[in-house]
């Protein structure tokens, strides 16, 4: 689970890491709005074993 916090609009998006598209970049499916986006997550090199992560990011 990826949690993306949009500070400007105070929106909290719940997302799921779907796959690694390149080093540090992941396809994230945003549950609440039903779209998939590519996000650069510098702290991650590859998907964690369980594919679950809580992550806060200005989106």
mmCIF file of C-alpha atoms in Angstrom:
data_model
loop_
_atom_site.group_PDB
_atom_site.id
_atom_site.type_symbol
_atom_site.label_atom_id
_atom_site.label_comp_id
_atom_site.label_asym_id
_atom_site.label_seq_id
_atom_site.Cartn_x
_atom_site.Cartn_y
_atom_site.Cartn_z
ATOM 1 C CA UNK A 1 0.000 0.000 0.000
ATOM 2 C CA UNK A 2 1.366 3.404 -0.936
ATOM 3 C CA UNK A 3 -0.073 6.445 0.761
ATOM 4 C CA UNK A 4 0.421 9.624 -1.235
ATOM 5 C CA UNK A 5 -0.327 12.882 0.552
ATOM 6 C CA UNK A 6 -1.109 15.861 -1.642
ATOM 7 C CA UNK A 7 -0.315 18.771 0.638
ATOM 8 C CA UNK A 8 -1.587 21.563 -1.593
ATOM 9 C CA UNK A 9 -5.138 20.211 -1.640
ATOM 10 C CA UNK A 10 -4.824 18.167 1.564
ATOM 11 C CA UNK A 11 -5.745 15.025 -0.361
ATOM 12 C CA UNK A 12 -4.665 11.598 0.794
ATOM 13 C CA UNK A 13 -4.391 8.980 -1.942
ATOM 14 C CA UNK A 14 -4.173 5.267 -1.221
ATOM 15 C CA UNK A 15 -2.208 3.319 -3.764
ATOM 16 C CA UNK A 16 -0.728 -0.083 -4.475
ATOM 17 C CA UNK A 17 2.738 -0.669 -5.921
ATOM 18 C CA UNK A 18 2.111 -2.604 -9.118
ATOM 19 C CA UNK A 19 5.550 -3.042 -10.670
ATOM 20 C CA UNK A 20 8.985 -1.498 -10.982
ATOM 21 C CA UNK A 21 9.262 0.369 -14.285
ATOM 22 C CA UNK A 22 12.933 1.277 -13.815
ATOM 23 C CA UNK A 23 15.322 1.807 -10.922
ATOM 24 C CA UNK A 24 13.576 3.862 -8.231
ATOM 25 C CA UNK A 25 10.457 4.305 -10.411
ATOM 26 C CA UNK A 26 7.292 2.326 -9.786
ATOM 27 C CA UNK A 27 3.867 1.987 -11.314
ATOM 28 C CA UNK A 28 1.410 2.912 -8.558
ATOM 29 C CA UNK A 29 -2.328 2.260 -8.852
ATOM 30 C CA UNK A 30 -4.231 4.954 -6.955
ATOM 31 C CA UNK A 31 -7.250 3.197 -5.455
ATOM 32 C CA UNK A 32 -9.347 6.273 -4.666
ATOM 33 C CA UNK A 33 -9.269 7.763 -8.165
ATOM 34 C CA UNK A 34 -8.748 4.593 -10.188
ATOM 35 C CA UNK A 35 -5.671 5.544 -12.193
ATOM 36 C CA UNK A 36 -2.128 4.244 -12.449
ATOM 37 C CA UNK A 37 0.832 6.624 -12.321
ATOM 38 C CA UNK A 38 4.603 6.246 -12.419
ATOM 39 C CA UNK A 39 6.252 7.573 -9.269
ATOM 40 C CA UNK A 40 9.946 7.982 -8.519
ATOM 41 C CA UNK A 41 10.544 6.723 -4.985
ATOM 42 C CA UNK A 42 14.224 7.338 -4.169
ATOM 43 C CA UNK A 43 14.133 5.212 -0.999
ATOM 44 C CA UNK A 44 13.243 2.063 -2.960
ATOM 45 C CA UNK A 45 15.474 0.292 -5.438
ATOM 46 C CA UNK A 46 13.127 -2.656 -6.024
ATOM 47 C CA UNK A 47 9.697 -3.730 -4.841
ATOM 48 C CA UNK A 48 9.641 -4.986 -1.261
ATOM 49 C CA UNK A 49 8.911 -8.731 -0.996
ATOM 50 C CA UNK A 50 5.281 -8.220 0.035
ATOM 51 C CA UNK A 51 4.754 -5.269 -2.341
ATOM 52 C CA UNK A 52 3.381 -3.233 0.554
ATOM 53 C CA UNK A 53 4.720 0.150 1.564
ATOM 54 C CA UNK A 54 3.425 3.210 3.317
ATOM 55 C CA UNK A 55 4.825 6.261 1.612
ATOM 56 C CA UNK A 56 4.014 9.954 1.887
ATOM 57 C CA UNK A 57 4.666 12.144 -1.126
ATOM 58 C CA UNK A 58 3.482 15.454 -2.457
ATOM 59 C CA UNK A 59 1.770 14.359 -5.630
#
